Short mmCIF file of C-alpha atoms and ligand atoms in Angstrom, two decimals:
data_model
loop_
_atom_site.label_atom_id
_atom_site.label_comp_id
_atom_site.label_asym_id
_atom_site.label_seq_id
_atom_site.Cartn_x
_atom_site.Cartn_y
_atom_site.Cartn_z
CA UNK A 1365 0.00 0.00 0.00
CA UNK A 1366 2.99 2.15 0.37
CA UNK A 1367 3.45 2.08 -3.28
CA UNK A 1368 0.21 4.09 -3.70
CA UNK A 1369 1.84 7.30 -1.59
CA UNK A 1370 5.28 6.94 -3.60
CA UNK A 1371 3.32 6.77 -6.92
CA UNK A 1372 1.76 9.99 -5.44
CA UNK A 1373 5.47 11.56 -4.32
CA UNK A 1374 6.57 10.78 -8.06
CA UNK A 1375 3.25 12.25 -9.34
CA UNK A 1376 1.77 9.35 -11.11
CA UNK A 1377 -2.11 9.12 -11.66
CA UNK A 1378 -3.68 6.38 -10.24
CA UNK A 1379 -6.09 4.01 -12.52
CA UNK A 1380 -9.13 2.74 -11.49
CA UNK A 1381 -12.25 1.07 -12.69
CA UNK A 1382 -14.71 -1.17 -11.88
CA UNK A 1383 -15.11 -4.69 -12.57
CA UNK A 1384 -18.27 -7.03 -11.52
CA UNK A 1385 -17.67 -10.54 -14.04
CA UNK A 1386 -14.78 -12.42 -14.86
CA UNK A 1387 -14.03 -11.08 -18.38
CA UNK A 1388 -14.16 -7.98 -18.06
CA UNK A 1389 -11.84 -7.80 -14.74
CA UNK A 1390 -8.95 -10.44 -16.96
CA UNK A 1391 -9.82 -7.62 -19.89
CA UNK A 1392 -8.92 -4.41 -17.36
CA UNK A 1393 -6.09 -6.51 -15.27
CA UNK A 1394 -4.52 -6.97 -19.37
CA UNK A 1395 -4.80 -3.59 -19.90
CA UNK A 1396 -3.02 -2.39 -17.05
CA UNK A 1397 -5.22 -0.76 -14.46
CA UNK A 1398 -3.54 -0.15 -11.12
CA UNK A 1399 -7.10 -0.56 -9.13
CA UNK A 1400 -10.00 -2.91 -10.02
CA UNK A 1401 -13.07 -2.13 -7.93
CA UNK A 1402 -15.81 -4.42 -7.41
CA UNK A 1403 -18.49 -0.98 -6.74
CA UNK A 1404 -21.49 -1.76 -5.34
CA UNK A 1405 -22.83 0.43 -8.68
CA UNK A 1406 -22.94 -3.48 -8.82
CA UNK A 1407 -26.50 -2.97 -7.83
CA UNK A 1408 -27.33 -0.34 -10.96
CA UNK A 1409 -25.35 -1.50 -13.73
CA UNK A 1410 -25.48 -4.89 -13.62
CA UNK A 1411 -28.75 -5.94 -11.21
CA UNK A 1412 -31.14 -3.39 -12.29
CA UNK A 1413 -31.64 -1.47 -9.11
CA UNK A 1414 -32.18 2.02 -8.93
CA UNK A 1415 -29.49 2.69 -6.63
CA UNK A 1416 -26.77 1.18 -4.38
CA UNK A 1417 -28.81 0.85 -1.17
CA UNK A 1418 -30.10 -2.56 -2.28
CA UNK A 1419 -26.67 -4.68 -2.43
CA UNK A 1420 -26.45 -7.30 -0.07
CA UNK A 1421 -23.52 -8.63 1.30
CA UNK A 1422 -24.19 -11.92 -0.99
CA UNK A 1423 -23.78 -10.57 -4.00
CA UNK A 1424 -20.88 -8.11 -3.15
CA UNK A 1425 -19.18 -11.60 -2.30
CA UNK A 1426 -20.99 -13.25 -5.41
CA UNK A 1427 -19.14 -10.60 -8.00
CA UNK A 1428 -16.12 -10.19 -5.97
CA UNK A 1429 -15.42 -14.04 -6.42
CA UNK A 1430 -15.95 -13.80 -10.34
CA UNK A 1431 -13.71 -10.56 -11.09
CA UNK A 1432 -10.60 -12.80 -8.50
CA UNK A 1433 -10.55 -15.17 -10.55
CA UNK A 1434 -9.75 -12.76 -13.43
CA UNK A 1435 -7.53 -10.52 -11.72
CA UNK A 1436 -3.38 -11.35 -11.90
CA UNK A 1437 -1.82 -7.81 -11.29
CA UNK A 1438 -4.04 -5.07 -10.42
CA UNK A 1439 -4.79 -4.26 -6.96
CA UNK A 1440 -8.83 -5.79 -6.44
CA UNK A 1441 -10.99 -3.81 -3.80
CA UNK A 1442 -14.17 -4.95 -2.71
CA UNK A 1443 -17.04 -2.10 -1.60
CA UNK A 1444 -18.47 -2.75 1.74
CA UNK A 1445 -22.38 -2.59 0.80
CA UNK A 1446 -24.80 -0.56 2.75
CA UNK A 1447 -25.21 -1.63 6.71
CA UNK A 1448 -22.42 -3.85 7.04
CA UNK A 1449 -19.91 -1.64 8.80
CA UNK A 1450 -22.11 -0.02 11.35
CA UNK A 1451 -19.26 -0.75 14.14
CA UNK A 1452 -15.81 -1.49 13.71
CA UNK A 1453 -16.09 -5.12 14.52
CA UNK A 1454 -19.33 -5.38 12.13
CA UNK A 1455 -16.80 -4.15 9.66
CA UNK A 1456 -14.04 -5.85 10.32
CA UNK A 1457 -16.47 -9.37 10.17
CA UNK A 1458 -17.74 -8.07 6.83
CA UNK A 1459 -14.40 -6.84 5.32
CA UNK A 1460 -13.15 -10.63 6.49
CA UNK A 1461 -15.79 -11.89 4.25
CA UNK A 1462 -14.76 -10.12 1.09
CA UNK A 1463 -10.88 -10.77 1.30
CA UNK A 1464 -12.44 -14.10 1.75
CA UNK A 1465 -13.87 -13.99 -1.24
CA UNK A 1466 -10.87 -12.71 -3.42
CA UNK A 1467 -10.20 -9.09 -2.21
CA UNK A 1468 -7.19 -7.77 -1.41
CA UNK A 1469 -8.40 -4.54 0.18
CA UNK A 1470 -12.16 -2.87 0.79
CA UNK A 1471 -13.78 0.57 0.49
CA UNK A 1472 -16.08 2.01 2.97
CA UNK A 1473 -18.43 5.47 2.15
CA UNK A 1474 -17.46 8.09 5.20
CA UNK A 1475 -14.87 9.93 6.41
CA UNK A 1476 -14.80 11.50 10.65
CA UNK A 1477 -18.26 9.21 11.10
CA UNK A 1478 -16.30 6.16 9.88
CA UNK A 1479 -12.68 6.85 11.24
CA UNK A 1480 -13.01 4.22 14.07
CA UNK A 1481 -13.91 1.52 11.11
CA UNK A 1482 -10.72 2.56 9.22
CA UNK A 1483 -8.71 2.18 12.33
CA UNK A 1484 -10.24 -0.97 13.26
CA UNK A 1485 -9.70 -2.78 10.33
CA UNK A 1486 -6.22 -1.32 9.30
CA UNK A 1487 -5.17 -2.88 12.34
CA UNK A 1488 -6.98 -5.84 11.61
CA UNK A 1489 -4.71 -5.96 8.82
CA UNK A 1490 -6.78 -5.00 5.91
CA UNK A 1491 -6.38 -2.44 3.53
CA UNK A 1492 -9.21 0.36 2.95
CA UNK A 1493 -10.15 2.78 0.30
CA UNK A 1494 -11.78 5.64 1.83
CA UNK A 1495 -14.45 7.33 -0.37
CA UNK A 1496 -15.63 10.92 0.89
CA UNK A 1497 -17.71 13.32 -0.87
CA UNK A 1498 -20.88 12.39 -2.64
CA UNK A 1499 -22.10 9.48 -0.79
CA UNK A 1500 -23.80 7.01 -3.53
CA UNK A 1501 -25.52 5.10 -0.28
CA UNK A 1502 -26.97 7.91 1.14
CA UNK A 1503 -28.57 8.95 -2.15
CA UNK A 1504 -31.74 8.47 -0.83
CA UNK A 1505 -31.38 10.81 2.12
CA UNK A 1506 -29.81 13.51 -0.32
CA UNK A 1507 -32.32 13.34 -2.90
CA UNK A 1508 -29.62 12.79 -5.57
CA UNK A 1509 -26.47 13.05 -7.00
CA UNK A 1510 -25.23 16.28 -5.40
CA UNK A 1511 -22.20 18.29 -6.53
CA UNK A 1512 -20.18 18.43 -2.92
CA UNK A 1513 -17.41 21.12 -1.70
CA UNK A 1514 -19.26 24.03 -3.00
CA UNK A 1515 -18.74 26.64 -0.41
CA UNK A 1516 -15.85 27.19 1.67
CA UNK A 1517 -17.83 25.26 4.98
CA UNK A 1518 -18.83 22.19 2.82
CA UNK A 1519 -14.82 22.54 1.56
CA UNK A 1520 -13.77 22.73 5.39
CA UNK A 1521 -15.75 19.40 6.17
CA UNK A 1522 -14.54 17.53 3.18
CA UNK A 1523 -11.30 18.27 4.16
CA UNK A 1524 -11.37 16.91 7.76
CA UNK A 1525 -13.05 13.72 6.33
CA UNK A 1526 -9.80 13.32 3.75
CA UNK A 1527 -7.41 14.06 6.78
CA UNK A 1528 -9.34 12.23 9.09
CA UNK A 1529 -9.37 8.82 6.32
CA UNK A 1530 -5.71 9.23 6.02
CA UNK A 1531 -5.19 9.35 9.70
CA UNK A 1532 -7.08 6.67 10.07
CA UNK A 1533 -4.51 4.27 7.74
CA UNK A 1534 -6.54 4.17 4.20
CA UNK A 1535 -4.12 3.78 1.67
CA UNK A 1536 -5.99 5.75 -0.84
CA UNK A 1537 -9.72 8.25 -0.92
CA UNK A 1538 -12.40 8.40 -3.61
CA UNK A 1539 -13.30 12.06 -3.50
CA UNK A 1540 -16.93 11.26 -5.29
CA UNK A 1541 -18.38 14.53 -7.13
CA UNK A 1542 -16.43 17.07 -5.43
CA UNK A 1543 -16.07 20.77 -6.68
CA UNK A 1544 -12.51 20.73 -8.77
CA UNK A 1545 -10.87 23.34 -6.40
CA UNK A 1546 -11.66 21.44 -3.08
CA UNK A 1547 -10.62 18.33 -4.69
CA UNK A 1548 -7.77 20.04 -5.84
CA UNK A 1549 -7.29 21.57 -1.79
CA UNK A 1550 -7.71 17.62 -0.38
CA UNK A 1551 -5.35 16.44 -3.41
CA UNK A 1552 -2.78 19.17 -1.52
CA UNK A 1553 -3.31 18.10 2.04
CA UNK A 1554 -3.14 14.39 1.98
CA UNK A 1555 -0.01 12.37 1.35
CA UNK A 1556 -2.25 9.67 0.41
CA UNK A 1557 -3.58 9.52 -3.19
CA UNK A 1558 -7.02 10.82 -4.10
CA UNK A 1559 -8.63 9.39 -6.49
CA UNK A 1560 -11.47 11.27 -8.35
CA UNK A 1561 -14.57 10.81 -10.17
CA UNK A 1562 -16.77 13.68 -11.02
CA UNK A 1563 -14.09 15.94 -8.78
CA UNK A 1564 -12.06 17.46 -11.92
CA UNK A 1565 -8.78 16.77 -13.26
CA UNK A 1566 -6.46 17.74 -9.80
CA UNK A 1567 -6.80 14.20 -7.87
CA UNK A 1568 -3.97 12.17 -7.64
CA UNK A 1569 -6.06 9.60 -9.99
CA UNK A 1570 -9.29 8.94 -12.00
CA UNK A 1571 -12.08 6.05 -11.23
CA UNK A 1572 -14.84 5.10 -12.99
CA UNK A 1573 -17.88 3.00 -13.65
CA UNK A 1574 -16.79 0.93 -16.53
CA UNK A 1575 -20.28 0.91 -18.34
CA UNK A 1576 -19.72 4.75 -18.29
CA UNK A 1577 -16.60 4.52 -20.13
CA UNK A 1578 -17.71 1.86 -22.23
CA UNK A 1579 -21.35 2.82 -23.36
CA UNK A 1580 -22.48 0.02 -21.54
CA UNK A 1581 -25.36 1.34 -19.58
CA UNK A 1582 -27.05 3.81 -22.46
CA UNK A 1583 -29.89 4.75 -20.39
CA UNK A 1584 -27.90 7.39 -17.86
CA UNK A 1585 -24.59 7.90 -18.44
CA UNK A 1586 -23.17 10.72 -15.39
CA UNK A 1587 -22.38 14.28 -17.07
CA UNK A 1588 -18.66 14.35 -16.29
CA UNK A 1589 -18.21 11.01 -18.06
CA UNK A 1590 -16.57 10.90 -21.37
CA UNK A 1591 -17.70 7.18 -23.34
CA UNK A 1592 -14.79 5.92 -24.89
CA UNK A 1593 -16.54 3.63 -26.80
CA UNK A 1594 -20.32 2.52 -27.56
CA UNK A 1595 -20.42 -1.29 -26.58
CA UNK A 1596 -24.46 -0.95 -26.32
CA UNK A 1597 -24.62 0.06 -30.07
CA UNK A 1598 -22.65 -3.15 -30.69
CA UNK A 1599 -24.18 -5.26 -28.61
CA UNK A 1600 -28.01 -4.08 -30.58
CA UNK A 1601 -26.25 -4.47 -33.94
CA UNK A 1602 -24.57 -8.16 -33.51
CA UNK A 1603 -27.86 -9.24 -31.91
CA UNK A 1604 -30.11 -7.44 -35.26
CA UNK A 1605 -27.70 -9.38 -37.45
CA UNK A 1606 -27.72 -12.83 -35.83
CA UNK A 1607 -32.19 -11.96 -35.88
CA UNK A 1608 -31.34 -11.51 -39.35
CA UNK A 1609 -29.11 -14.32 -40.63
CA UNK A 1610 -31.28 -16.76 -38.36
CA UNK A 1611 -34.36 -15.77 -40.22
CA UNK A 1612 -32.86 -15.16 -43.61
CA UNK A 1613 -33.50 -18.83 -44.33
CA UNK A 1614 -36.82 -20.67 -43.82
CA UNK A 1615 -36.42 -23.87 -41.75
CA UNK A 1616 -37.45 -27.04 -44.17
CA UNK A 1617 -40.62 -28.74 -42.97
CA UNK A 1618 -42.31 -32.17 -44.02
CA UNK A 1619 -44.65 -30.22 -46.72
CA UNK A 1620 -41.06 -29.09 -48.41
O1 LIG B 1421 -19.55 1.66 -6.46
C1 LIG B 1421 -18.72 2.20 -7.20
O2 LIG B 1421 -18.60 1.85 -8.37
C2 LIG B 1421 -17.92 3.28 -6.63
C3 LIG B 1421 -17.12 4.17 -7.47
C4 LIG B 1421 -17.15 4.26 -8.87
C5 LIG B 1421 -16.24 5.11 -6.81
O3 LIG B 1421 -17.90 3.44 -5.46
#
């Protein structure tokens, strides 16, 4: 985990996506990622739920079994789903479960309110993400996707969460749709690296859903994400073409 705050000394971005099967994680690991999530965006990109606070502990440990087996180099982190690190033994038992299941480190949402977790389970030995910001399990709660860090106040508490995550022994913080100057005022602070998404182009590194990046998930694709390629088009043209050749020809029947 030390590497991550050299990388940051030498001033290397740190890459990040998410993974949720096995081909896709072997297809990122080839690539070269440094960090392969398992999100629990698990729960909106691949199960068809509106939003993360319906992932179960099951099928975090479900996915993060698949992408293992797939992953080689890269660095896998499991997310911690909603209610399973309450307390700091709660998420030390659940964080157990995951590097059971094939995860080298985890990721918990919450920075002061979750310092005693971090502690906890750094010296239990595992490694944690931190992930401050815009909170994708209390979406509910906040009515939405919120731009966070606006004014100088909201910039002040961010910034106590990052310190208070790298205090705490994460190796690493998602700052989650943070304005680009507070990001950019975290990204100075901490000697850990940050790693953005939505939060502008200042964090130590970039994460993101990969059915963003890959046109995966056509029906809402985040503003600040920039598709790289349009695997849904594909997908609707190889499956029009295989409707086409299978119909082309007329099956022979007994009348024939
Ligand atoms: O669940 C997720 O995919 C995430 C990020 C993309 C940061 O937490």
């Amino acid at each position: 985990m030390q590497d991550f705050r050299e990388k940051k000394r030498r001033g290397e971005r740190v890459t990040s996506l998410t993974a949720y099967d096995y081909p896709t994680a072997r297809l990122l690991d080839e690539a070269g990622l440094d960090i392969i999530l398992v999100g629990d965006s698990l729960g909106m990109v691949v199960l068809g739920y509106e939003d993360t606070t319906d992932v179960t502990l099951d099928e975090m440990l479900h996915h993060t079994r698949a992408v293992a087996r797939g992953v080689k180099r890269a660095l896998l982190v499991a997310d911690l789903p909603i209610g399973t690190y309450s307390s700091p033994e709660q998420a030390v038992a659940t964080s157990r479960k995951l590097i059971g299941a094939g995860a080298q480190a985890v990721k918990l949402e919450g920075g002061v309110s979750h310092a005693a977790q971090i502690k906890a389970l750094v010296q239990a030995g595992i490694p944690l993400m931190g992930h401050i910001g815009m909170l994708p399990q209390k979406v509910r709660e906040e009515g939405g996707y919120k731009l966070k860090g606006r004014t100088a106040a909201e910039a002040e508490v961010l910034l106590a969460d990052g310190r208070a995550v790298e205090e705490a022994g994460a190796f690493a913080v998602v700052l989650e749709i943070v304005a680009a100057e507070t990001a950019r005022q975290i990204t100075n602070a901490l000697q850990i690296p940050t790693i953005g998404i939505g939060s502008g182009e200042s964090c130590d590194g970039q994460i993101l859903v990969t059915h963003d990046l890959i046109g995966l998930f056509p029906w809402f694709t985040p503003k600040f994400v920039k598709p790289e390629a349009d695997v849904a088009e594909e997908i609707r043209q190889a499956t029009k073409a295989f409707i086409e050749r299978t119909q082309a020809h007329r099956r022979l029947t007994a009348e024939d």
